[in-house]
XYZ file of C-alpha atoms in Angstrom:
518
model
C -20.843 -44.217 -9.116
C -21.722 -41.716 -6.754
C -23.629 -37.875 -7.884
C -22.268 -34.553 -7.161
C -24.337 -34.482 -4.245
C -23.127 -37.412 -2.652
C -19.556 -36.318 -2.941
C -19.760 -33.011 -1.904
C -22.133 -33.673 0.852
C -19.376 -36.184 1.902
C -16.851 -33.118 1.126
C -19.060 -30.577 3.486
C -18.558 -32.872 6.417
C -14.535 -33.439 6.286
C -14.805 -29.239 5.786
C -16.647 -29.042 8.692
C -19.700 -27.304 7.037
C -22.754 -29.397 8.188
C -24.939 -25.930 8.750
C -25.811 -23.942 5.668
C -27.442 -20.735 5.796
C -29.834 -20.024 3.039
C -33.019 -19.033 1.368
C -33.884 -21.619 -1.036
C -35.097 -21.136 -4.748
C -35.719 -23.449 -7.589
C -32.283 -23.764 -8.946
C -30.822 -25.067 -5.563
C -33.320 -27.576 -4.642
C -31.501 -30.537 -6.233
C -28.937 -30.385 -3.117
C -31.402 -31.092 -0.776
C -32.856 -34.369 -2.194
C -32.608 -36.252 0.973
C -30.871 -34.234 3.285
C -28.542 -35.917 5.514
C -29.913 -35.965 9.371
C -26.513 -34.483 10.516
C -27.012 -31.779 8.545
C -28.890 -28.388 9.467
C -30.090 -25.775 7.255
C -30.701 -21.925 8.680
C -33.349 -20.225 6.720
C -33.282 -16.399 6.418
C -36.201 -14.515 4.954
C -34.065 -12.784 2.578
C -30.472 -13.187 1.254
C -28.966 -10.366 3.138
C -30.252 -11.607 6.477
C -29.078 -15.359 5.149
C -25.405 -13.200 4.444
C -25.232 -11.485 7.870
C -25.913 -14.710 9.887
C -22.989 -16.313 8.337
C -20.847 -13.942 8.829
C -21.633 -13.483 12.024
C -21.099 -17.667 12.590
C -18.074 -17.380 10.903
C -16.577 -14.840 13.023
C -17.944 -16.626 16.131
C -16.851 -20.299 14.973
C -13.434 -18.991 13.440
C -14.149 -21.091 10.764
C -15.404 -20.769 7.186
C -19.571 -21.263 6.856
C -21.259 -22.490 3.893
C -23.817 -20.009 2.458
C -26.672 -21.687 -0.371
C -28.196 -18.477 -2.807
C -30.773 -18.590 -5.481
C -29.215 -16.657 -8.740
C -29.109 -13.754 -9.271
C -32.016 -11.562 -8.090
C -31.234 -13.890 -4.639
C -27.161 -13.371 -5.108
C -27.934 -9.490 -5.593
C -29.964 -9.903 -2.782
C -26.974 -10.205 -0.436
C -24.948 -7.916 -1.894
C -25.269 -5.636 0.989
C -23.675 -8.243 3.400
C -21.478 -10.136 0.843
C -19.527 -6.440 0.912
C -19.573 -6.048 4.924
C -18.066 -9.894 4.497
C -15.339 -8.333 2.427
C -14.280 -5.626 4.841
C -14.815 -8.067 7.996
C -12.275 -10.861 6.393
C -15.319 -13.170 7.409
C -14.129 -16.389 5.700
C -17.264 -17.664 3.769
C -18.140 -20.236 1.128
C -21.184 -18.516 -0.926
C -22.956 -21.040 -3.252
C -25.657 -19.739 -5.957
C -27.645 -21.827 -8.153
C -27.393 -21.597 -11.267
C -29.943 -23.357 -14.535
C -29.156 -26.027 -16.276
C -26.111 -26.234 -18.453
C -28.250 -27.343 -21.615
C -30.959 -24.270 -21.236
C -28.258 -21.513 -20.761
C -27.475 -20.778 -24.633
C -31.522 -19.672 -24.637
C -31.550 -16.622 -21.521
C -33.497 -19.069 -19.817
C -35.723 -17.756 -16.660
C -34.135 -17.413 -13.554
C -30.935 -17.825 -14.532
C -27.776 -15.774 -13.526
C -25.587 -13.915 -16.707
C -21.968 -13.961 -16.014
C -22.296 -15.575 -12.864
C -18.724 -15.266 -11.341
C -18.541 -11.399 -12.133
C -21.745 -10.277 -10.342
C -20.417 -10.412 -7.166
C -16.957 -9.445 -7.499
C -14.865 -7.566 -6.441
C -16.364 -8.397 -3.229
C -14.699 -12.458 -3.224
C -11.625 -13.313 -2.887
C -12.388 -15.798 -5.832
C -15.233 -16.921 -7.872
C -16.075 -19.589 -10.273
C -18.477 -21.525 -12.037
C -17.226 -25.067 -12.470
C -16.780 -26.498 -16.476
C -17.987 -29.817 -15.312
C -20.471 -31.103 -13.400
C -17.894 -33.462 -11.700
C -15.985 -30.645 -10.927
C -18.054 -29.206 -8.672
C -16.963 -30.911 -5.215
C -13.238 -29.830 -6.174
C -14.545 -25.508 -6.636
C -16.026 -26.184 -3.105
C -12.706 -27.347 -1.816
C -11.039 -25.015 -3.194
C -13.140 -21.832 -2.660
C -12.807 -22.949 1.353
C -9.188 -22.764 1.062
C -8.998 -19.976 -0.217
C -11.832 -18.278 2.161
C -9.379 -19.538 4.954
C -5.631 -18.257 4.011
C -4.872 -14.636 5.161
C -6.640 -12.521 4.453
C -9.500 -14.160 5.036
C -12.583 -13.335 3.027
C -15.812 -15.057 1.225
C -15.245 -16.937 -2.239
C -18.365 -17.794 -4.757
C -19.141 -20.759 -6.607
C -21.938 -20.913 -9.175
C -23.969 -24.100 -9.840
C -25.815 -25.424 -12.491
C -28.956 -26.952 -10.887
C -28.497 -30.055 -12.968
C -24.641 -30.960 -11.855
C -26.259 -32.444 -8.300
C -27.428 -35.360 -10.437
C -24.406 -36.426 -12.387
C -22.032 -39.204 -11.703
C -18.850 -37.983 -9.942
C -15.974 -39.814 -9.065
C -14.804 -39.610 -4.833
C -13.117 -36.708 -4.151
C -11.131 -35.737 -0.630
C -9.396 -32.238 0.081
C -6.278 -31.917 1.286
C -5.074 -30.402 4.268
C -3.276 -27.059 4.118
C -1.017 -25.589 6.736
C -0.390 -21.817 6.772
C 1.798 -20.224 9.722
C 2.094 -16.655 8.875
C 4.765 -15.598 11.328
C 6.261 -12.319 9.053
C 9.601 -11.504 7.715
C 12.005 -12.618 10.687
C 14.602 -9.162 10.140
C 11.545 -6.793 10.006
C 10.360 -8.286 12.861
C 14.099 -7.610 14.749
C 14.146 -4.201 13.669
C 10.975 -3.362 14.655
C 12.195 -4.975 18.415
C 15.180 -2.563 18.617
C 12.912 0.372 17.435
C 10.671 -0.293 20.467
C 12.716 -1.481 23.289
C 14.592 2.095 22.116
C 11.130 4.125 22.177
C 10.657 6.549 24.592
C 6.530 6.708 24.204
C 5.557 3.874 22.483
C 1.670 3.556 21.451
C -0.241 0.307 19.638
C -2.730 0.618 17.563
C -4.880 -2.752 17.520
C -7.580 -3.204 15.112
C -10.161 -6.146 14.032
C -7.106 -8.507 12.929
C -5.358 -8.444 16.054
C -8.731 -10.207 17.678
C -9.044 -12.442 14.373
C -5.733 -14.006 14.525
C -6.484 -14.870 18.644
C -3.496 -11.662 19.897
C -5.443 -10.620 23.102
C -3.169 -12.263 25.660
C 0.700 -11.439 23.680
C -0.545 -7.869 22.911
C -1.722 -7.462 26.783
C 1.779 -8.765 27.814
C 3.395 -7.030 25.278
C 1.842 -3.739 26.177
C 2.787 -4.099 29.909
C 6.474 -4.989 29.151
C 6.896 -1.942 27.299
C 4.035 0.412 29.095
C 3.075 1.178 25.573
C -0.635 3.145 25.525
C -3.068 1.308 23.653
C -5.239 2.434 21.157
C -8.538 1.147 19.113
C -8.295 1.538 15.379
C -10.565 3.639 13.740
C -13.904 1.470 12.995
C -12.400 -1.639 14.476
C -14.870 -4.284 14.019
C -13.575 -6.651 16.724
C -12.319 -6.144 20.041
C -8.786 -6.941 20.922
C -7.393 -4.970 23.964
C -9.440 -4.858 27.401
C -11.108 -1.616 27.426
C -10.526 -1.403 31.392
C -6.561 -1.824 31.184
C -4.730 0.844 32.788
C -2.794 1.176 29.532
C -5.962 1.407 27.174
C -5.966 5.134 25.803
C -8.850 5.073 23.914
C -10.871 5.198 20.368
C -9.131 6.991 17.478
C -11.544 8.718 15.455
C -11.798 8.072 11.167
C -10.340 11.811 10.628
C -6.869 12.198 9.672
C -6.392 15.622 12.386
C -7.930 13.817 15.228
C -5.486 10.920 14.500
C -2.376 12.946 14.277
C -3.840 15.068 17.636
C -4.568 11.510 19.805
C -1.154 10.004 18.835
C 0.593 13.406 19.639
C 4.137 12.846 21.769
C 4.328 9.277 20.904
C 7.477 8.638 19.246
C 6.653 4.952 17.963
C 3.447 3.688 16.363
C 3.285 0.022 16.294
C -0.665 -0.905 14.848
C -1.368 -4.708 14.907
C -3.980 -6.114 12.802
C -5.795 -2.658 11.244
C -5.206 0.119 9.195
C -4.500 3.229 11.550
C -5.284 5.419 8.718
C -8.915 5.022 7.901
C -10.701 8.116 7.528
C -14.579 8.810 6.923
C -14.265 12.169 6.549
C -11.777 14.904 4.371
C -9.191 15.706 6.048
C -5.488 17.172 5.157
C -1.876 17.413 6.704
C 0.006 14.254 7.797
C -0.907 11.038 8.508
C 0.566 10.540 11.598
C 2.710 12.482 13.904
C 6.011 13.351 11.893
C 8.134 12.919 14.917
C 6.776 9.591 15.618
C 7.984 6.279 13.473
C 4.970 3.829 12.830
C 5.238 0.356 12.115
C 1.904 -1.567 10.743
C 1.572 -5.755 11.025
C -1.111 -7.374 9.762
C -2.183 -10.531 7.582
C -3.707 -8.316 4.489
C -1.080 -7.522 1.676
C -3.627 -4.766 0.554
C -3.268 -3.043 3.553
C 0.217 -2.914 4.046
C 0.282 -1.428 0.526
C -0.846 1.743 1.257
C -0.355 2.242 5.224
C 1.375 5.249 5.666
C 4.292 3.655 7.756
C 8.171 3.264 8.398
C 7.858 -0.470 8.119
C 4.770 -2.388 7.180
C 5.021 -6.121 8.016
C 2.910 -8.903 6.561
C 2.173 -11.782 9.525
C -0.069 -12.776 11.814
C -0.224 -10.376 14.591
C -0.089 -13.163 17.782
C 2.689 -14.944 15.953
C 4.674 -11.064 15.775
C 3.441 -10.001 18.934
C 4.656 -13.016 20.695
C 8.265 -12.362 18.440
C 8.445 -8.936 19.352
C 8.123 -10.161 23.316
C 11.289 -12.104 22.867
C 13.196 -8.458 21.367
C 15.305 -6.233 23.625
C 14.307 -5.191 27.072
C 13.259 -1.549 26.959
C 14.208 1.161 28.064
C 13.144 2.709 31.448
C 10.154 4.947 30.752
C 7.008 6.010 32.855
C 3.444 4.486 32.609
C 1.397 6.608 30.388
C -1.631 8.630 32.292
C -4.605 6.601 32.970
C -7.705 7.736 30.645
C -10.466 9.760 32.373
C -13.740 7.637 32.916
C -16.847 9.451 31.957
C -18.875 10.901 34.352
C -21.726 8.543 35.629
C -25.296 9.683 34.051
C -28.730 10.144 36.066
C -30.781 9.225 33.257
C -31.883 13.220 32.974
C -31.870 13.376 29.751
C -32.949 9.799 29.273
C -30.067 9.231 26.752
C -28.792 6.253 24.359
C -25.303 7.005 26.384
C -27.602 6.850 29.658
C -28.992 3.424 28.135
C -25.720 1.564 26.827
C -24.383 2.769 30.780
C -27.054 0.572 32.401
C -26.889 -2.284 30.212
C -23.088 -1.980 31.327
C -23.675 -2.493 34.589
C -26.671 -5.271 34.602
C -25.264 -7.426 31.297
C -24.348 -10.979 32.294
C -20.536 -11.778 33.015
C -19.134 -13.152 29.452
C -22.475 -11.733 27.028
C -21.498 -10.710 23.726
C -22.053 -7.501 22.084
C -22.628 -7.437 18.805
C -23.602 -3.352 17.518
C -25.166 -1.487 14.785
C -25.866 1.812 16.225
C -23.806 4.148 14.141
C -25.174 7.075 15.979
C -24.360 5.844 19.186
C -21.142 4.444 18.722
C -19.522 7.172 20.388
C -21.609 6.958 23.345
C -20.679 3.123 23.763
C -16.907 3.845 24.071
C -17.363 6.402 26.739
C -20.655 4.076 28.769
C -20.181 0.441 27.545
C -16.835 -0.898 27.846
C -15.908 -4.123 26.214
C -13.374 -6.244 28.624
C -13.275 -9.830 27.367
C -11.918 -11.345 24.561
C -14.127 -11.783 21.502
C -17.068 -10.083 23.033
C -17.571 -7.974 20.782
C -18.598 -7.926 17.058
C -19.966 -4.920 14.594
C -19.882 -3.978 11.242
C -16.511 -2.828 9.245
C -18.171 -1.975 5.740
C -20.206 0.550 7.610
C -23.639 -0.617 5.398
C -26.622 -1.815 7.185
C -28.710 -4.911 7.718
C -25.284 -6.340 9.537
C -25.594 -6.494 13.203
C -29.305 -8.052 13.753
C -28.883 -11.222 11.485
C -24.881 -11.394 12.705
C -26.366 -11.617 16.108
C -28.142 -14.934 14.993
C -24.954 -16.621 13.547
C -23.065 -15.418 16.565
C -25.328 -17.247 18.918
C -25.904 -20.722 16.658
C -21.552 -20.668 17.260
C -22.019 -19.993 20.653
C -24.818 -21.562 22.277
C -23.873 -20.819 26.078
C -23.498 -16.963 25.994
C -25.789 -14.408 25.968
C -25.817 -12.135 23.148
C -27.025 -8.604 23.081
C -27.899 -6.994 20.123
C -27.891 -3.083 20.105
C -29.116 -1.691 16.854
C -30.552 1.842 15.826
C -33.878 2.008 14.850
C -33.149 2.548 11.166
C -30.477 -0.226 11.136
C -32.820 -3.011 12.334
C -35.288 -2.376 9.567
C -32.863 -3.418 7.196
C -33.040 -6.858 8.195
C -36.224 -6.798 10.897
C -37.299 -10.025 9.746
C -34.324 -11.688 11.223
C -36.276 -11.982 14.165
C -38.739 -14.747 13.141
C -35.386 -16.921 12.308
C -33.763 -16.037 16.081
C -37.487 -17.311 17.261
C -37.563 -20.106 15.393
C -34.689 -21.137 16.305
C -35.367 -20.423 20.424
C -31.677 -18.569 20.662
C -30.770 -16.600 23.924
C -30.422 -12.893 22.305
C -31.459 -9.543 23.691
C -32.092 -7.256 20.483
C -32.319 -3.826 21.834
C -33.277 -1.187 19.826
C -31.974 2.485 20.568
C -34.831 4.134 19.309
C -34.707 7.834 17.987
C -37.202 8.033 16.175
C -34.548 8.741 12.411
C -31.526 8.220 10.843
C -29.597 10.372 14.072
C -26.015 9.584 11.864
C -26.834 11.786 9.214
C -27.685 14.433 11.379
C -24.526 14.015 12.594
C -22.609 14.585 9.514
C -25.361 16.886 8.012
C -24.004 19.634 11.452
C -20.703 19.005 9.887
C -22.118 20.164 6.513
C -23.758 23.251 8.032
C -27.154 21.259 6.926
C -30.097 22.352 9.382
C -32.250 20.591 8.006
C -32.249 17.005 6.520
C -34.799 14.966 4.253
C -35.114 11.322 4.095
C -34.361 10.785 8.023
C -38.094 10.880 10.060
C -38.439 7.770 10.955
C -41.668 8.053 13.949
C -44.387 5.300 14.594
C -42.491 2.673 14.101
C -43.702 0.100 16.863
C -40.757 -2.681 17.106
C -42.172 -4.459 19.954
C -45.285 -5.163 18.247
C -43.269 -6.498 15.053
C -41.268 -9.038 17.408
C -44.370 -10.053 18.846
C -45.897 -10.906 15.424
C -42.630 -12.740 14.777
C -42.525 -14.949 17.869
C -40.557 -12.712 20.470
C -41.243 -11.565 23.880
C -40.975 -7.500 23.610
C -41.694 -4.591 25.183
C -41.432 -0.415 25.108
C -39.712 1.401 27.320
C -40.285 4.758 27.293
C -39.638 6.361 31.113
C -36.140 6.063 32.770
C -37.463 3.938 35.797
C -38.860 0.979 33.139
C -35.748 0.791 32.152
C -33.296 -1.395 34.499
C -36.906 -4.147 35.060
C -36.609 -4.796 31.595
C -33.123 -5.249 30.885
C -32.772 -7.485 34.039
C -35.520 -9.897 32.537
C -34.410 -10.034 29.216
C -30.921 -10.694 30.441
C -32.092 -14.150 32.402
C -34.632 -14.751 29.713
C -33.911 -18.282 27.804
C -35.349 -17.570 24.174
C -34.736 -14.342 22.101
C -36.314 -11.068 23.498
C -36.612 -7.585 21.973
C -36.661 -4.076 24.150
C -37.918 -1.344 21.917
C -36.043 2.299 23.973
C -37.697 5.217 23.269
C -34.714 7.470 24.129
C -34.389 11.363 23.908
C-alpha cells in the first residue's frame, strides 16, 4: 500500500499545487523524502515572507497555492501575512507540522498546542486530521474550501509521523460553483439604474478577483455611470485613464458622503464602499442617493449600508445587469482633473511614482506598500491594465516585497515593480535573497524617507507635533541587496533619477533602487 506521502503528493498534482512555499523545520521534513522532480519548493527566510509570496502567487495564478509551516513558533511566524491573506480573499492551503501523534500526551518540544485554533479566525477552516490516512482527504478539502466564494486560506495541521503510514488511493472530486446572484435582485437593481439620473459604481478588489474589467467597462459606458475606487481596494478593476473614472474614495465616512454627492444611485461591485480608517459620524452615504452592493462575501453584504445588497459574482451580475433596460438619456459626467505635471523641485515620492509612470514597461505590474505615498500614486501613477496592480488590504506590513516574488514566479514574462516605504521593506528585507536566488525580473524600489511618514500623517490629525518610534535614518538598502545578491543603487539627486529607473526596467534579474526623496 502506498504512505500518506505518496497519496497526497499524487493529490498535489491533480490540485495543481506542484510549488510549495515554505521554510522547513523538523516536523515537516518527512514530506520531502524524495521529492518528486516535478515538484518545486520556494524557500523564504522566515514564515511571513514564505506567507506573502503565496499570496501574492495566488492572486497572480488565480488559483489556490500550497504553503508548508513548521509549528507553532513558525505558524505564529506568519501570522502577520496569514491575516493580510484573510482580508485579500487570497485562496491558500497553509500546512504546519505538527509531532508525532504518540509524543503529544507528554508537551513534547516543538510541538504546536491546539493546533487548529492558533490561527483562527484568520482561515476559513482548520483542522488537524484524526488519522494518519486521513490526511490526503483535509488537503482536498481545505483547497475546496480555499476556492468557493469568498475565497480565503484554510489550515491543516500534521503530525510529522502520518507521511509514513499506509494510506489507501485517494482522488478529489471536482466542484463546480457559478455564483451568478439572486435573478429578481438582479432585475430590480436593472430598472433602478436604467431609471437613474446620476448613476456612480463603486468597484473594489472583488470586481478584479472574479475577472469584471471588460462587463464593468461596458457597463459603465452604456449607462455613463462615474466610476469610483473603493476605499483601500487591493486590486485594480476599472482603467484609471477612462473618461468615466472619477477617482479614489477616501476610508472616512464625510469624504465618502462629499465624493458621491448628486449621485442618485450607488451600485459598488466587489468591495465594501463603507470602509473607514478613521472616526467619522453622519450618514453613510448620500441620503438622496439609493446604493446597491454585489459581491461574493456573505460577511460583507451583512453589514453594507445599502438598499439592496446582492450576493454573486460581480462579472456574472455585471454582464446580467448589461442585458436590463436601456437607460435613460443623461449627460456624461465631467472628466476628472489630471494633476499638474511636477519638476522634481521638491524632489518628491509624488515626483518619483510620476517618472516611473512615464518610463515603466507597457504591461509591468505594480505591486505597492507605501502607505504614505498612496495618495501620491493615485494622483502620479495611474494603473490602466487589467490585473496590474496588487497591494495590501489588511493594511499590516511585510506584504508587498515577498508578494512581489509570488507575483512574478505566476507570471514569468512581466515585469514587476515593487514600490515599498522604507519602513515597510524591513519587515520582510530578506525577501530579497529568495527574488535573487531565484533570478526573477523585479524592480524593488524603495521610497525612502528616512521614518514611518504614515504616522506622521495621522499623528497632524491628532494635533501630535511630535512623534516617537518613527526615525528611521542610516538605513543603507542598496548595500543590503547587494549582500543578498541584487544589483542596487542610491539615488539621491533628481537628475540620477530617470538613468536608473530606465536600467532597472530592461534589467533581466531582480534589481533594487534605494530613493532618497524629500
Amino acid at each position: 500500500m502506498q504512505t500518506v506521502r505518496d497519496v497526497t503528493i499524487a493529490l498535489l498534482r491533480d490540485l495543481n499545487m506542484t510549488r510549495i512555499f515554505g521554510n522547513p523545520g523538523s516536523t515537516e521534513l518527512p514530506l520531502f523524502r524524495d521529492f518528486p522532480d516535478d515538484f518545486s519548493y520556494v524557500l523564504g527566510l522566515q514564515e511571513s515572507v514564505v506567507l506573502g509570496m503565496a499570496d501574492g502567487y495566488a492572486q497572480a495564478s488565480g488559483t489556490a497555492a500550497l504553503v508548508n509551516l513548521h509549528s507553532s513558533a513558525g505558524t505564529g511566524h506568519a501570522l502577520g501575512n496569514l491575516f493580510t491573506a484573510f482580508k485579500n480573499q487570497t485562496p491558500l492551503v497553509v500546512t504546519a507540522g505538527q509531532q508525532a501523534r504518540a509524543i503529544l500526551p507528554y508537551d513534547p518540544f516543538l510541538y504546536a498546542e491546539r493546533a487548529t485554533e492558533f490561527p483562527q479566525p484568520f482561515v476559513k477552516w482548520a483542522i488537524e486530521p484524526a488519522r494518519a490516512e486521513d490526511v490526503p482527504a483535509a488537503i482536498a478539502r481545505a483547497w475546496h474550501i480555499a476556492m468557493q466564494a469568498p475565497q480565503g486560506p484554510t489550515f491543516v495541521s500534521i503530525p510529522i509521523d502520518d507521511w509514513d503510514k499506509p494510506c489507501p488511493p485517494f482522488r478529489p472530486h471536482r466542484m463546480a460553483s457559478a455564483n451568478p446572484g439572486d435573478p429578481a435582485a438582479l432585475t430590480e437593481a436593472a430598472q433602478w439604474l436604467a431609471q437613474a439620473e446620476r448613476p456612480a459604481f463603486v468597484v473594489g478588489a472583488g470586481a478584479a478577483r472574479d475577472g469584471a474589467w471588460d462587463a464593468l467597462i461596458a457597463l459603465a459606458e452604456r449607462h455613463r455611470a462615474a466610476v469610483w475606487v473603493a476605499p483601500m481596494a487591493a486590486r485594480n478593476a476599472f482603467p484609471e485613464d477612462h473618461p468615466l473614472f472619477a477617482g479614489f474614495l477616501t476610508a472616512m465616512r464625510e469624504r465618502i458622503v462629499a465624493d458621491l454627492a448628486g449621485h442618485d444611485l450607488i451600485v459598488a461591485f466587489g468591495g465594501p464602499v463603507s470602509l473607514y480608517h478613521v472616526e467619522g459620524a453622519g450618514p453613510h452615504l448620500p441620503e438622496t442617493a439609493r446604493a446597491v452592493f454585489i459581491a461574493d462575501n456573505p460577511s460583507q453584504a451583512a453589514w453594507a449600508p445599502c438598499d439592496l445588497a446582492i450576493v454573486a459574482d460581480t462579472r456574472l451580475a455585471a454582464q446580467t445587469l448589461l442585458d436590463g433596460p436601456a437607460p435613460a438619456e443623461r449627460a456624461a459626467p465631467p472628466p476628472r482633473t489630471p494633476a499638474p505635471a511636477l519638476t522634481g523641485a521638491p524632489f518628491s515620492d509624488a515626483y518619483l511614482l510620476q517618472q516611473i509612470a512615464r518610463l515603466r514597461p507597457h504591461g509591468s505590474v505594480i505591486v505597492e506598500e507605501a502607505p504614505s505615498s498612496r495618495g501620491p500614486m493615485h494622483d502620479y501613477l495611474p494603473i490602466t491594465a487589467r490585473d496590474t496592480f496588487y497591494t495590501c488590504a489588511s493594511g499590516g506590513l511585510g506584504h508587498g516585497l515577498p508578494a512581489a516574488i509570488g507575483v512574478a514566479l505566476a507570471r514569468p514574462d512581466d515585469k514587476i515593480i515593487a514600490v515599498l516605504g522604507d519602513g515597510s521593506s524591513m519587515y520582510a528585507i530578506q525577501g530579497l535573497w529568495t527574488a535573487a536566488r531565484l533570478g526573477l525580473s523585479i524592480t524593488f524600489i524603495i521610497i525612502n524617507n528616512g521614518r514611518y511618514e504614515a504616522l506622521h500623517h495621522f499623528g497632524r490629525q491628532f494635533g501630535m507635533q511630535r512623534l516617537e518610534g518613527t526615525d528611521l535614518s542610516g538605513i543603507d538598502f542598496a548595500d543590503i541587496a547587494r549582500a543578498q545578491g541584487l544589483a542596487a543603487t542610491t539615488v539621491s539627486e533628481v537628475g540620477e533619477l530617470d538613468a536608473a529607473l530606465a536600467g532597472a526596467f530592461v534589467a533581466e534579474g531582480p534589481t533594487l533602487i534605494d530613493v532618497r526623496v524629500e
